[in-house]
Coordinates of C-alpha atoms in Angstrom, one line a residue:
M51 CA -36.5 3.4 -22.7
S52 CA -33.0 2.4 -21.5
A53 CA -31.8 5.9 -21.8
A54 CA -34.6 7.1 -19.5
V55 CA -34.0 4.3 -17.0
S56 CA -30.2 4.5 -16.7
P57 CA -30.1 7.7 -14.6
I58 CA -32.6 6.1 -12.2
L59 CA -30.5 3.0 -11.9
L60 CA -27.4 5.0 -11.3
R61 CA -29.0 6.5 -8.3
N62 CA -30.4 3.2 -7.0
P63 CA -28.3 2.0 -4.1
W64 CA -29.3 -1.6 -4.7
W65 CA -28.3 -1.4 -8.3
L66 CA -24.9 0.1 -7.4
F67 CA -24.4 -2.6 -4.7
W68 CA -25.1 -5.4 -7.1
H69 CA -22.8 -4.0 -9.8
N70 CA -19.9 -3.8 -7.3
E71 CA -18.0 -7.0 -7.9
V72 CA -16.5 -7.3 -4.5
K73 CA -19.7 -6.6 -2.5
R74 CA -21.7 -8.9 -4.8
G75 CA -19.2 -11.6 -4.2
F76 CA -19.3 -11.4 -0.5
L77 CA -23.1 -11.4 -0.5
L78 CA -23.3 -14.5 -2.7
S79 CA -20.6 -16.3 -0.6
S80 CA -22.6 -15.5 2.5
L81 CA -25.8 -16.9 0.9
T82 CA -23.9 -20.0 -0.1
L83 CA -22.5 -20.5 3.4
L84 CA -26.0 -20.0 4.8
G85 CA -27.4 -22.7 2.5
V86 CA -24.5 -25.1 3.4
V87 CA -24.9 -24.8 7.2
G88 CA -28.7 -24.6 7.1
G89 CA -28.9 -27.7 4.9
F90 CA -26.8 -29.8 7.3
V91 CA -28.8 -28.6 10.3
A92 CA -32.0 -29.5 8.5
R93 CA -30.7 -32.9 7.7
G94 CA -29.9 -33.4 11.3
Y95 CA -33.6 -32.8 12.1
E96 CA -34.6 -35.0 9.1
L97 CA -36.3 -32.0 7.4
E98 CA -35.6 -33.3 3.9
G99 CA -37.6 -30.6 2.1
L100 CA -36.0 -27.7 3.9
Q101 CA -32.6 -29.4 3.5
N102 CA -33.0 -29.7 -0.3
S103 CA -34.2 -26.1 -0.6
L104 CA -31.2 -24.7 1.4
W105 CA -28.7 -26.7 -0.6
A106 CA -30.4 -25.6 -3.8
M107 CA -29.9 -22.0 -2.6
A108 CA -26.3 -22.8 -2.0
F109 CA -25.9 -24.3 -5.5
L110 CA -27.6 -21.2 -7.1
A111 CA -25.6 -18.6 -5.1
G112 CA -22.3 -20.3 -5.4
G113 CA -22.6 -22.1 -8.7
V114 CA -24.4 -19.8 -11.1
P115 CA -21.7 -17.0 -11.1
S116 CA -18.9 -19.6 -11.6
G117 CA -21.0 -21.3 -14.3
I118 CA -21.6 -18.1 -16.2
K119 CA -17.9 -17.2 -16.0
A120 CA -17.0 -20.7 -17.2
V121 CA -19.3 -20.5 -20.2
R122 CA -18.0 -17.0 -21.1
S123 CA -14.4 -18.3 -20.9
L124 CA -15.3 -21.3 -23.1
L125 CA -17.2 -19.3 -25.7
K126 CA -14.9 -16.2 -25.9
E127 CA -11.5 -17.6 -25.1
H128 CA -12.1 -21.2 -26.1
K129 CA -10.6 -22.6 -22.9
L130 CA -11.7 -24.7 -19.9
D131 CA -10.9 -23.3 -16.5
V132 CA -11.3 -24.3 -12.9
D133 CA -14.7 -22.6 -12.6
L134 CA -16.2 -25.3 -14.9
L135 CA -14.5 -28.1 -13.0
M136 CA -15.9 -26.8 -9.7
V137 CA -19.5 -26.6 -11.0
V138 CA -19.3 -30.1 -12.7
A139 CA -17.8 -31.6 -9.5
A140 CA -20.5 -30.1 -7.4
L141 CA -23.2 -31.4 -9.8
G142 CA -21.5 -34.8 -9.9
A143 CA -21.6 -35.0 -6.1
A144 CA -25.3 -34.1 -6.1
S145 CA -26.0 -36.8 -8.8
V146 CA -24.9 -39.5 -6.4
G147 CA -26.7 -38.1 -3.4
Q148 CA -23.9 -35.9 -1.9
A149 CA -25.4 -32.5 -2.5
G150 CA -24.0 -31.1 0.7
D151 CA -20.5 -31.9 -0.4
G152 CA -21.0 -30.1 -3.6
A153 CA -22.4 -27.1 -1.8
I154 CA -19.3 -26.9 0.4
L155 CA -17.1 -27.0 -2.6
L156 CA -19.0 -24.1 -4.2
F157 CA -18.8 -22.0 -1.1
L158 CA -15.1 -22.4 -0.8
F159 CA -14.5 -21.5 -4.4
S160 CA -16.9 -18.6 -4.3
L161 CA -15.1 -17.1 -1.3
S162 CA -11.7 -17.6 -3.0
N163 CA -12.8 -15.7 -6.1
T164 CA -14.3 -12.9 -4.0
L165 CA -11.1 -12.4 -2.1
Q166 CA -9.1 -12.3 -5.3
S167 CA -11.4 -9.6 -6.7
W168 CA -11.1 -7.6 -3.5
A169 CA -7.3 -7.7 -3.7
M170 CA -7.1 -6.7 -7.4
N171 CA -9.6 -3.8 -6.9
R172 CA -6.9 -1.8 -5.1
T173 CA -5.4 -0.6 -8.4
R174 CA -8.4 1.6 -9.3
R175 CA -8.5 3.2 -5.8
A176 CA -4.8 3.9 -5.8
I177 CA -5.1 5.8 -9.1
E178 CA -8.1 7.7 -7.9
A179 CA -6.2 8.7 -4.7
L180 CA -3.4 10.1 -6.9
M181 CA -5.8 12.1 -9.0
T182 CA -7.1 14.0 -6.0
L183 CA -3.8 15.8 -5.8
H184 CA -4.3 17.3 -9.2
P185 CA -6.2 20.6 -8.9
E186 CA -9.1 20.9 -11.4
G187 CA -7.6 24.1 -12.9
A188 CA -5.7 27.3 -12.1
N189 CA -6.0 31.1 -12.3
V190 CA -4.3 32.3 -15.5
L191 CA -3.0 35.9 -15.7
L192 CA -4.3 37.6 -18.8
P193 CA -2.5 40.4 -20.8
D194 CA -4.7 43.1 -19.3
G195 CA -3.7 42.1 -15.8
S196 CA -7.0 40.3 -14.9
E197 CA -7.3 36.6 -14.0
Q198 CA -9.2 33.9 -15.6
W199 CA -9.8 30.4 -14.2
K200 CA -9.0 27.7 -16.7
P201 CA -9.4 23.9 -16.4
L202 CA -6.4 21.7 -16.3
D203 CA -6.5 20.5 -19.9
A204 CA -6.7 24.1 -21.1
L205 CA -3.3 25.2 -19.6
R206 CA -0.6 25.7 -22.2
P207 CA 3.1 26.2 -22.0
G208 CA 3.8 30.0 -21.6
D209 CA 0.7 30.6 -19.6
T210 CA 1.3 32.6 -16.4
L211 CA -0.5 31.1 -13.3
V212 CA -1.3 33.0 -10.1
V213 CA -0.9 30.7 -7.2
R214 CA -2.0 31.7 -3.7
P215 CA -1.0 30.3 -0.3
G216 CA -2.4 26.8 0.3
E217 CA -3.0 26.1 -3.4
R218 CA -1.3 23.3 -5.4
F219 CA 0.6 24.0 -8.5
A220 CA -1.4 22.8 -11.5
A221 CA 1.5 22.3 -13.8
D222 CA 5.3 22.1 -13.9
G223 CA 6.7 25.6 -14.4
T224 CA 9.2 28.3 -13.5
L225 CA 8.6 30.9 -10.7
L226 CA 8.5 34.3 -12.3
E227 CA 7.6 36.6 -9.4
G228 CA 7.4 36.3 -5.6
Y229 CA 9.0 34.3 -2.9
T230 CA 7.4 31.4 -1.1
D231 CA 8.1 28.0 0.5
V232 CA 6.8 24.9 -1.2
D233 CA 5.9 21.6 0.4
E234 CA 7.4 19.0 -2.0
S235 CA 7.2 16.0 0.3
A236 CA 4.5 14.3 -1.8
L237 CA 6.9 14.1 -4.7
T238 CA 10.4 14.1 -3.4
G239 CA 10.2 13.1 0.3
E240 CA 12.0 16.4 1.3
S241 CA 11.0 16.8 4.9
V242 CA 11.4 20.6 5.0
P243 CA 9.5 23.0 2.7
V244 CA 11.8 24.3 0.0
D245 CA 12.3 28.1 -0.4
K246 CA 11.5 29.3 -3.9
K247 CA 12.6 32.5 -5.6
P248 CA 12.2 33.8 -9.2
G249 CA 13.8 31.4 -11.6
D250 CA 13.3 28.3 -9.5
P251 CA 11.3 25.4 -10.9
V252 CA 8.0 24.2 -9.3
R253 CA 6.3 20.9 -9.9
S254 CA 2.6 20.0 -10.3
G255 CA 0.9 18.6 -7.3
T256 CA 3.2 20.4 -4.8
L257 CA 1.7 22.7 -2.2
N258 CA 2.4 26.5 -2.2
G259 CA 3.3 27.9 1.2
H260 CA 2.8 31.5 2.3
G261 CA 3.6 33.6 -0.7
V262 CA 1.4 34.7 -3.7
V263 CA 3.5 33.8 -6.7
R264 CA 3.3 33.9 -10.5
V265 CA 4.5 30.8 -12.4
R266 CA 5.1 30.3 -16.1
V267 CA 3.8 26.9 -17.4
E268 CA 6.6 24.9 -19.0
R269 CA 4.8 21.7 -19.8
P270 CA 1.1 20.8 -20.3
A271 CA -0.6 19.1 -17.4
S272 CA -0.7 15.8 -19.3
E273 CA 3.1 15.8 -19.3
S274 CA 3.6 17.0 -15.7
T275 CA 5.5 15.3 -12.9
L276 CA 2.3 14.2 -11.2
A277 CA 0.9 12.9 -14.5
R278 CA 4.0 10.9 -15.1
L279 CA 3.8 9.6 -11.5
I280 CA 0.2 8.3 -12.2
K281 CA 1.4 6.5 -15.3
L282 CA 4.2 4.9 -13.3
V283 CA 1.8 3.6 -10.7
E284 CA -0.5 2.2 -13.4
S285 CA 2.3 0.5 -15.3
A286 CA 4.0 -0.9 -12.2
R287 CA 0.7 -2.4 -10.9
A288 CA -0.1 -3.9 -14.2
A289 CA 3.3 -5.6 -14.3
K290 CA 2.8 -7.0 -10.9
S291 CA -0.7 -8.3 -11.8
R292 CA 0.7 -10.4 -14.5
T293 CA 3.1 -12.1 -12.0
E294 CA 0.2 -12.7 -9.6
R295 CA -1.8 -14.4 -12.4
F296 CA 1.0 -16.9 -13.1
A297 CA -0.9 -19.8 -11.6
E298 CA -3.8 -19.4 -14.0
R299 CA -1.8 -21.2 -16.7
F300 CA -2.2 -24.4 -14.8
E301 CA -6.0 -24.2 -14.6
G302 CA -6.7 -25.4 -18.1
P303 CA -4.7 -28.6 -18.1
Y304 CA -5.9 -29.7 -14.7
T305 CA -9.6 -29.0 -15.6
I306 CA -9.3 -30.9 -18.9
A307 CA -7.6 -33.9 -17.2
V308 CA -10.2 -34.3 -14.5
L309 CA -13.2 -33.7 -16.7
S310 CA -11.9 -36.1 -19.3
S311 CA -11.2 -38.7 -16.7
A312 CA -14.8 -39.0 -15.4
P313 CA -16.4 -40.3 -18.6
L314 CA -13.3 -42.3 -19.2
V315 CA -13.7 -44.0 -15.9
F316 CA -17.3 -44.7 -16.7
M317 CA -16.6 -46.3 -20.0
V318 CA -13.7 -48.4 -18.7
A319 CA -15.7 -49.6 -15.7
H320 CA -18.9 -50.3 -17.9
Y321 CA -17.5 -51.6 -21.1
G322 CA -14.1 -52.9 -19.9
F323 CA -15.0 -54.5 -16.6
G324 CA -18.6 -55.2 -17.3
L325 CA -20.1 -53.1 -14.5
E326 CA -23.7 -52.1 -14.8
A327 CA -24.2 -48.5 -16.0
A328 CA -25.4 -47.3 -12.5
Q329 CA -22.4 -48.9 -10.8
A330 CA -20.0 -47.4 -13.4
W331 CA -21.6 -44.0 -13.1
Y332 CA -21.3 -44.3 -9.3
R333 CA -17.6 -45.1 -9.6
A334 CA -17.0 -42.2 -12.0
M335 CA -18.8 -39.7 -9.8
T336 CA -16.9 -41.0 -6.8
F337 CA -13.6 -40.3 -8.6
L338 CA -14.8 -36.9 -9.7
V339 CA -15.7 -35.9 -6.1
V340 CA -12.4 -37.3 -4.8
A341 CA -10.5 -35.5 -7.5
S342 CA -12.2 -32.2 -7.1
P343 CA -9.7 -29.8 -5.6
C344 CA -11.8 -28.8 -2.6
A345 CA -8.9 -29.2 -0.1
V346 CA -6.5 -27.7 -2.6
V347 CA -8.7 -24.6 -3.1
I348 CA -9.1 -24.1 0.7
A349 CA -5.4 -25.0 1.5
T350 CA -4.1 -21.5 0.7
P351 CA -7.1 -19.3 1.9
A352 CA -7.3 -21.1 5.2
A353 CA -3.7 -20.3 6.0
V354 CA -3.6 -16.9 4.4
L355 CA -6.8 -15.6 6.0
S356 CA -5.6 -16.9 9.4
A357 CA -2.3 -15.2 8.9
M358 CA -3.9 -12.0 7.8
A359 CA -6.1 -12.0 10.9
A360 CA -3.1 -12.6 13.2
G361 CA -1.2 -9.8 11.4
A362 CA -4.1 -7.4 11.6
R363 CA -4.6 -8.1 15.3
A364 CA -0.9 -7.1 15.8
G365 CA -1.0 -4.0 13.5
A366 CA 0.4 -5.6 10.3
L367 CA -2.4 -5.5 7.7
F368 CA -1.7 -7.7 4.7
K369 CA -3.8 -7.0 1.5
S370 CA -3.2 -10.3 -0.3
G371 CA -1.8 -13.8 -0.1
A372 CA 0.8 -12.9 -2.7
A373 CA 2.3 -10.3 -0.3
L374 CA 2.7 -13.0 2.4
E375 CA 4.4 -15.4 0.0
S376 CA 6.7 -12.7 -1.4
L377 CA 7.6 -11.4 2.1
S378 CA 8.5 -14.8 3.3
R379 CA 11.4 -15.0 0.8
A380 CA 12.4 -11.3 0.8
N381 CA 16.1 -10.7 1.1
I382 CA 16.4 -7.0 0.2
F383 CA 14.6 -4.3 2.3
V384 CA 14.5 -0.8 0.9
F385 CA 13.4 2.1 3.2
D386 CA 12.3 5.6 2.4
K387 CA 13.6 8.1 4.9
T388 CA 11.0 10.8 5.7
G389 CA 8.1 9.5 7.7
T390 CA 9.4 5.9 7.5
L391 CA 12.7 5.7 9.2
T392 CA 12.1 9.1 10.7
Q393 CA 9.1 10.5 12.5
G394 CA 8.2 12.8 9.6
R395 CA 8.0 16.0 11.7
M396 CA 10.5 18.7 12.5
K397 CA 12.0 19.1 15.9
L398 CA 14.5 21.5 17.4
V399 CA 17.4 19.0 17.8
S400 CA 20.3 21.4 18.6
L401 CA 20.7 24.7 20.3
E402 CA 24.1 26.4 20.7
V403 CA 23.9 29.4 23.0
L404 CA 26.2 32.3 22.2
Q405 CA 24.9 34.9 24.7
G406 CA 22.8 34.4 27.9
S407 CA 21.2 31.2 29.1
E408 CA 19.7 28.3 27.1
A409 CA 16.2 29.0 28.7
E410 CA 16.4 32.7 27.6
A411 CA 17.4 31.7 24.1
R412 CA 14.5 29.1 23.9
A413 CA 12.0 31.6 25.2
L414 CA 13.1 34.4 22.9
A415 CA 13.0 32.1 19.8
A416 CA 9.6 30.7 20.8
G417 CA 8.3 34.3 21.3
I418 CA 9.1 35.4 17.8
E419 CA 8.2 32.2 16.0
R420 CA 4.9 31.3 17.8
Y421 CA 2.7 33.1 15.3
S422 CA 4.2 31.5 12.3
E423 CA 2.7 28.5 10.5
H424 CA 6.0 27.5 8.9
P425 CA 7.1 23.9 10.0
I426 CA 10.5 25.1 11.1
A427 CA 9.0 28.0 13.1
Q428 CA 6.5 25.6 14.7
A429 CA 9.3 23.2 15.7
I430 CA 11.2 26.0 17.4
A431 CA 8.1 27.4 19.2
Q432 CA 7.1 23.9 20.4
A433 CA 10.5 23.3 21.9
W434 CA 9.7 25.7 24.8
D435 CA 6.6 25.5 27.0
G436 CA 7.4 28.3 29.4
P437 CA 6.6 32.0 29.4
V438 CA 7.8 34.0 26.4
P439 CA 8.7 37.7 26.1
E440 CA 6.2 40.0 24.3
I441 CA 7.4 40.8 20.8
G442 CA 5.6 43.1 18.5
E443 CA 5.8 44.4 14.9
I444 CA 6.6 40.9 13.7
R445 CA 7.1 40.7 10.0
A446 CA 8.0 37.6 7.9
I447 CA 10.5 38.0 5.1
Q448 CA 9.7 35.3 2.6
G449 CA 12.6 32.9 2.2
H450 CA 14.6 34.6 4.8
G451 CA 13.1 34.6 8.3
V452 CA 11.2 36.7 10.9
V453 CA 12.0 40.1 12.5
G454 CA 10.2 41.7 15.5
V455 CA 10.7 44.3 18.2
M456 CA 10.6 43.9 22.0
A457 CA 8.9 46.3 24.3
D458 CA 12.2 48.1 25.1
G459 CA 12.8 48.7 21.3
T460 CA 15.3 45.8 20.9
Q461 CA 15.1 44.2 17.5
V462 CA 14.8 40.4 17.6
W463 CA 15.3 38.2 14.6
V464 CA 15.7 34.6 13.6
G465 CA 16.4 33.3 10.1
N466 CA 18.9 32.0 7.6
R467 CA 22.0 33.5 6.0
R468 CA 19.9 35.5 3.6
L469 CA 18.2 37.2 6.5
L470 CA 21.6 38.1 8.0
G471 CA 22.6 39.6 4.6
E472 CA 19.4 41.6 4.5
L473 CA 20.1 43.0 8.0
G474 CA 23.8 43.7 7.1
I475 CA 25.1 41.2 9.7
K476 CA 28.2 39.1 8.9
L477 CA 28.8 35.9 10.9
P478 CA 32.3 35.4 12.2
P479 CA 34.2 32.5 10.5
G480 CA 33.9 30.4 13.6
L481 CA 30.1 30.6 13.7
E482 CA 29.9 29.9 10.0
A483 CA 31.9 26.8 10.5
R484 CA 29.6 25.6 13.3
L485 CA 26.5 26.2 11.1
Q486 CA 28.1 24.0 8.4
I487 CA 28.8 21.3 10.9
L488 CA 25.1 21.2 11.9
E489 CA 24.0 21.2 8.2
H490 CA 26.4 18.4 7.5
Q491 CA 24.5 16.4 10.2
G492 CA 21.3 16.9 8.2
Q493 CA 19.9 19.8 10.2
T494 CA 18.2 23.0 8.8
T495 CA 19.9 25.9 10.5
A496 CA 18.8 29.3 11.7
V497 CA 20.4 32.1 13.7
L498 CA 18.7 33.8 16.6
G499 CA 19.8 37.4 17.3
M500 CA 19.1 40.7 19.0
N501 CA 20.0 43.9 17.2
H502 CA 23.2 43.1 15.4
H503 CA 24.4 40.3 17.7
P504 CA 23.8 36.6 17.2
V505 CA 22.3 35.0 20.4
A506 CA 22.1 31.3 19.5
L507 CA 22.5 28.9 16.6
L508 CA 19.4 26.7 16.0
G509 CA 19.3 23.3 14.3
V510 CA 16.0 21.8 13.2
G511 CA 15.6 18.3 11.8
D512 CA 13.6 15.2 11.4
T513 CA 14.6 12.5 14.0
P514 CA 14.7 8.7 13.5
R515 CA 11.8 6.6 14.9
P516 CA 12.8 5.1 18.3
E517 CA 12.5 1.5 16.9
A518 CA 14.1 2.1 13.5
A519 CA 17.7 1.1 14.5
R520 CA 16.4 -2.0 16.3
A521 CA 14.3 -3.1 13.3
V522 CA 17.2 -2.5 10.9
A523 CA 19.6 -4.5 13.1
E524 CA 17.3 -7.5 13.3
L525 CA 16.7 -7.5 9.6
R526 CA 20.5 -7.5 9.0
Q527 CA 20.9 -10.2 11.6
Q528 CA 18.6 -12.4 9.5
G529 CA 20.9 -11.9 6.5
A530 CA 18.8 -9.2 4.7
R531 CA 20.4 -6.4 2.7
V532 CA 19.0 -3.0 4.0
I533 CA 19.0 0.1 1.7
M534 CA 17.8 3.7 2.0
L535 CA 16.2 5.4 -1.0
T536 CA 15.2 9.0 -0.5
G537 CA 14.5 12.2 -2.4
D538 CA 16.0 14.2 0.5
R539 CA 19.4 15.8 0.5
E540 CA 22.5 13.6 0.6
A541 CA 23.8 15.1 3.9
V542 CA 20.4 14.6 5.6
A543 CA 20.1 11.0 4.3
N544 CA 23.6 10.0 5.4
H545 CA 23.1 11.4 8.8
I546 CA 19.9 9.5 9.4
A547 CA 21.3 6.4 7.9
A548 CA 24.2 6.4 10.2
Q549 CA 21.9 6.7 13.2
V550 CA 19.7 3.7 12.2
G551 CA 22.6 1.5 11.0
I552 CA 22.1 1.6 7.2
S553 CA 25.3 1.8 5.1
E554 CA 23.8 1.7 1.6
V555 CA 22.2 5.0 0.8
Y556 CA 20.8 6.6 -2.4
A557 CA 19.7 10.2 -2.0
E558 CA 18.1 13.1 -4.0
L559 CA 16.1 10.6 -6.1
L560 CA 12.9 11.6 -8.0
P561 CA 10.0 9.1 -8.1
E562 CA 11.0 7.6 -11.4
E563 CA 14.6 7.2 -10.2
K564 CA 13.3 5.3 -7.1
L565 CA 11.3 3.1 -9.4
E566 CA 14.4 2.5 -11.6
R567 CA 16.4 1.5 -8.6
I568 CA 13.7 -0.9 -7.3
L569 CA 13.5 -2.6 -10.7
Q570 CA 17.3 -3.0 -10.8
L571 CA 17.3 -4.4 -7.2
S572 CA 14.5 -6.8 -8.3
R573 CA 17.0 -8.5 -10.6
E574 CA 19.2 -9.2 -7.6
G575 CA 16.6 -10.6 -5.2
T576 CA 13.1 -10.3 -3.7
V577 CA 12.6 -6.6 -2.8
V578 CA 10.5 -5.1 0.0
M579 CA 9.9 -1.4 -0.3
V580 CA 8.9 0.5 2.8
G581 CA 7.5 4.1 2.3
D582 CA 4.8 6.5 3.3
G583 CA 4.6 9.3 0.7
L584 CA 3.0 9.8 -2.7
N585 CA 6.5 9.8 -4.3
D586 CA 6.9 6.2 -3.0
A587 CA 3.8 4.9 -4.8
P588 CA 5.6 3.6 -8.0
A589 CA 8.3 2.0 -6.1
L590 CA 5.8 0.4 -3.7
N591 CA 4.0 -1.1 -6.7
A592 CA 7.1 -2.3 -8.4
A593 CA 8.6 -4.1 -5.4
A594 CA 7.7 -7.7 -4.7
V595 CA 6.1 -6.3 -1.4
G596 CA 5.2 -2.7 -0.9
V597 CA 4.9 -1.7 2.8
S598 CA 3.4 1.6 4.0
M599 CA 3.2 3.2 7.3
A600 CA -0.4 3.9 8.5
A601 CA 0.3 7.6 8.8
G602 CA 1.4 7.7 5.2
S603 CA -0.4 9.3 2.3
D604 CA -3.6 7.8 0.9
V605 CA -1.8 6.8 -2.3
S606 CA 0.9 4.9 -0.4
L607 CA -1.7 3.1 1.7
E608 CA -3.6 2.1 -1.4
S609 CA -0.5 1.1 -3.3
A610 CA 1.0 -1.0 -0.5
D611 CA 0.6 -4.7 0.0
L612 CA 1.3 -4.5 3.7
V613 CA 0.3 -1.6 6.0
L614 CA 1.9 -1.1 9.4
M615 CA -1.1 0.2 11.3
K616 CA 0.8 1.2 14.4
N617 CA 3.6 2.9 12.6
D618 CA 6.0 0.5 14.2
L619 CA 8.9 -0.8 12.1
N620 CA 9.4 -3.7 14.5
R621 CA 6.1 -5.1 13.2
L622 CA 7.8 -5.5 9.8
V623 CA 10.2 -8.0 11.2
G624 CA 7.4 -9.9 12.9
A625 CA 5.4 -9.8 9.7
Q626 CA 8.1 -11.5 7.8
K627 CA 8.3 -14.3 10.5
L628 CA 4.5 -14.7 10.1
A629 CA 4.9 -14.8 6.3
R630 CA 7.5 -17.5 6.5
A631 CA 5.3 -19.6 8.8
T632 CA 2.4 -19.1 6.4
T633 CA 4.4 -20.2 3.4
R634 CA 5.4 -23.4 5.2
T635 CA 1.8 -24.0 6.2
V636 CA 0.6 -23.5 2.6
Y637 CA 3.2 -25.8 1.1
F638 CA 2.3 -28.5 3.7
N639 CA -1.4 -28.1 3.1
L640 CA -1.0 -28.3 -0.7
T641 CA 1.2 -31.4 -0.5
F642 CA -1.3 -33.1 1.8
A643 CA -4.3 -32.1 -0.3
L644 CA -2.8 -33.3 -3.5
G645 CA -1.6 -36.4 -1.8
V646 CA -5.1 -37.2 -0.8
I647 CA -6.3 -36.7 -4.3
V648 CA -3.6 -39.0 -5.8
V649 CA -3.9 -41.8 -3.2
V650 CA -7.6 -41.9 -2.7
G651 CA -8.3 -41.2 -6.3
A652 CA -6.1 -44.2 -7.3
F653 CA -8.1 -46.4 -5.0
A654 CA -11.4 -44.9 -6.3
L655 CA -10.4 -45.8 -9.9
V656 CA -10.2 -49.5 -9.0
G657 CA -13.4 -49.5 -7.0
Q658 CA -11.8 -49.8 -3.6
V659 CA -13.3 -46.6 -2.2
P660 CA -17.0 -46.5 -1.7
L661 CA -18.6 -43.1 -2.1
P662 CA -19.1 -42.5 1.7
M663 CA -15.4 -43.3 2.2
G664 CA -14.5 -41.0 -0.7
V665 CA -16.6 -38.2 0.8
L666 CA -15.0 -38.9 4.2
A667 CA -11.5 -38.7 2.8
H668 CA -12.5 -35.6 0.8
E669 CA -14.2 -33.8 3.7
G670 CA -11.7 -35.0 6.2
G671 CA -8.8 -33.7 4.1
T672 CA -10.6 -30.4 3.8
V673 CA -11.2 -30.1 7.5
F674 CA -7.6 -31.1 8.3
V675 CA -6.0 -28.4 6.0
V676 CA -8.4 -25.8 7.5
L677 CA -7.4 -26.7 11.0
V678 CA -3.7 -26.6 10.1
G679 CA -4.3 -23.2 8.5
L680 CA -6.2 -21.9 11.6
R681 CA -3.2 -22.5 13.8
L682 CA -1.7 -19.3 12.4
L683 CA -4.3 -17.4 14.3
L684 CA -2.2 -18.1 17.4
H685 CA 0.9 -16.7 15.8
R686 CA 2.2 -13.6 17.6
V687 CA 3.6 -10.8 15.4
S688 CA 6.5 -9.2 17.2
G689 CA 9.8 -7.9 15.9
W690 CA 11.5 -7.4 19.2
N691 CA 14.6 -9.4 19.9
P692 CA 16.1 -8.8 23.4
S693 CA 19.6 -9.7 22.1
L694 CA 19.6 -6.5 20.1
Q695 CA 19.1 -4.3 23.2

């Protein structure tokens, strides 16, 4: 029967909703809150029946899941945890007539568990986002010249793949036939598509440009670059999760101590001091209520949720309290280049006219490049918004450039050195030296010409974000060490680094090399990694705090602990200030909450605190730490410092 029912359940939206841990948690927390608030309102109107019913709903919604978890932990792992303590404390409060207090305790704890589940659920989504870059299969060339589509796991070393424009390479391999340009930004951070010719390697997950090519598979898909990247993300996230669960080691001793103390208090009061059983039980339950860590539990969420709300309002989206705490003590900031310190799109940044005027050169270049979809061609075309000459017979030479003919028969061309060699044109030494200067500045160069005469030298490059230099300067002013890690060329990296004020640069790094560098830096301090590409995902996970730009890849967004929603690096500086304020607030709240437990608990043990006073101290302490935490809602997240202007 179960086999027949399962497919139906899998299509049932309510079943799917209930089996989603995060959604179920928020639903139960909401029901618990409804029961708490409704119960107190009913008590105000002296509706005892409705009051008890609502508080019973709060106990069921907030207590049953924790009770089930506590029993499983006790039976399977043979340990007592804080779930059991919360349930017992809530029942203890109800046994002496303070069911409302117990309901509040259960709500706070339920909400805390739900938020933790939500944060940890990011791992699965990050891996799924990575997997979407893997094509399901590829077209394999057979010996008779025909093609056969094969799934990914059926590809073998030695197979020849036929890859068309716009398709992703399914496996690591070597280009056998054809010329193309490949977008490798997802893996290397290279801002410009890389020209490929026979004999060049290609990596799985990268995007083929405009050529139809044939590729020999060198490694099976399970050992490809993308597959290794997925494993790196999984292992880095798993290592971080162990760190985030460090506090769990303290649950057992605290729970055992408090649970053991309640019957001990009862026996000492009853048998040692001769109190009646009812009075001894009253004193024991008063102590249990006072000792229950309600204020301790809410101390961190109150501050963290307020800080997260303040950050989100300003465009800095934190995904966990651990990220806030780690960012507050960060002293090493590592930046990716492409799309992070730079704008991530190509622009015509230099134009050196050799013949005619600048306007004529821009118009001529735009006229021949306007029909091309290549990023460099688009950058050149978009640099001119005026009229352009009519150019026909345009043909693209893969990996070289573009050639066309004007109405008067004049040949127009724009391309790299290989195109000049194809056309039999040799640059004078002086022009070659100028091209090398532009390339040393990190620009991708091209030559515009008519017939056999160069007309202009073009330089296309990615430009720094307007706020990047200011953000780096303020971080350094605060004593932070600022580093650039990038997969881009060393010349490009050094040029951008000089513009934004970074002196420590590591270039031409693969994802695993970025990860290795982050792990090394983690032994020297608390590391923040800022990136936006798929290739940054392992490093983002391995760093104490991973930061992604909102315009980044889905993988980087899922892997990051902090997302800068407005793509503004100044918000990173403001986010760290917010994190430091949050940490100070959390430490104060915890100190206060624990102090209340110790002081009031001590008086409760000797019978100097009646239950109403204990409840008042307990609830008053809880309300106080909540209000202190809510102050962070007023915190303004801004990284701008006028002194740096």
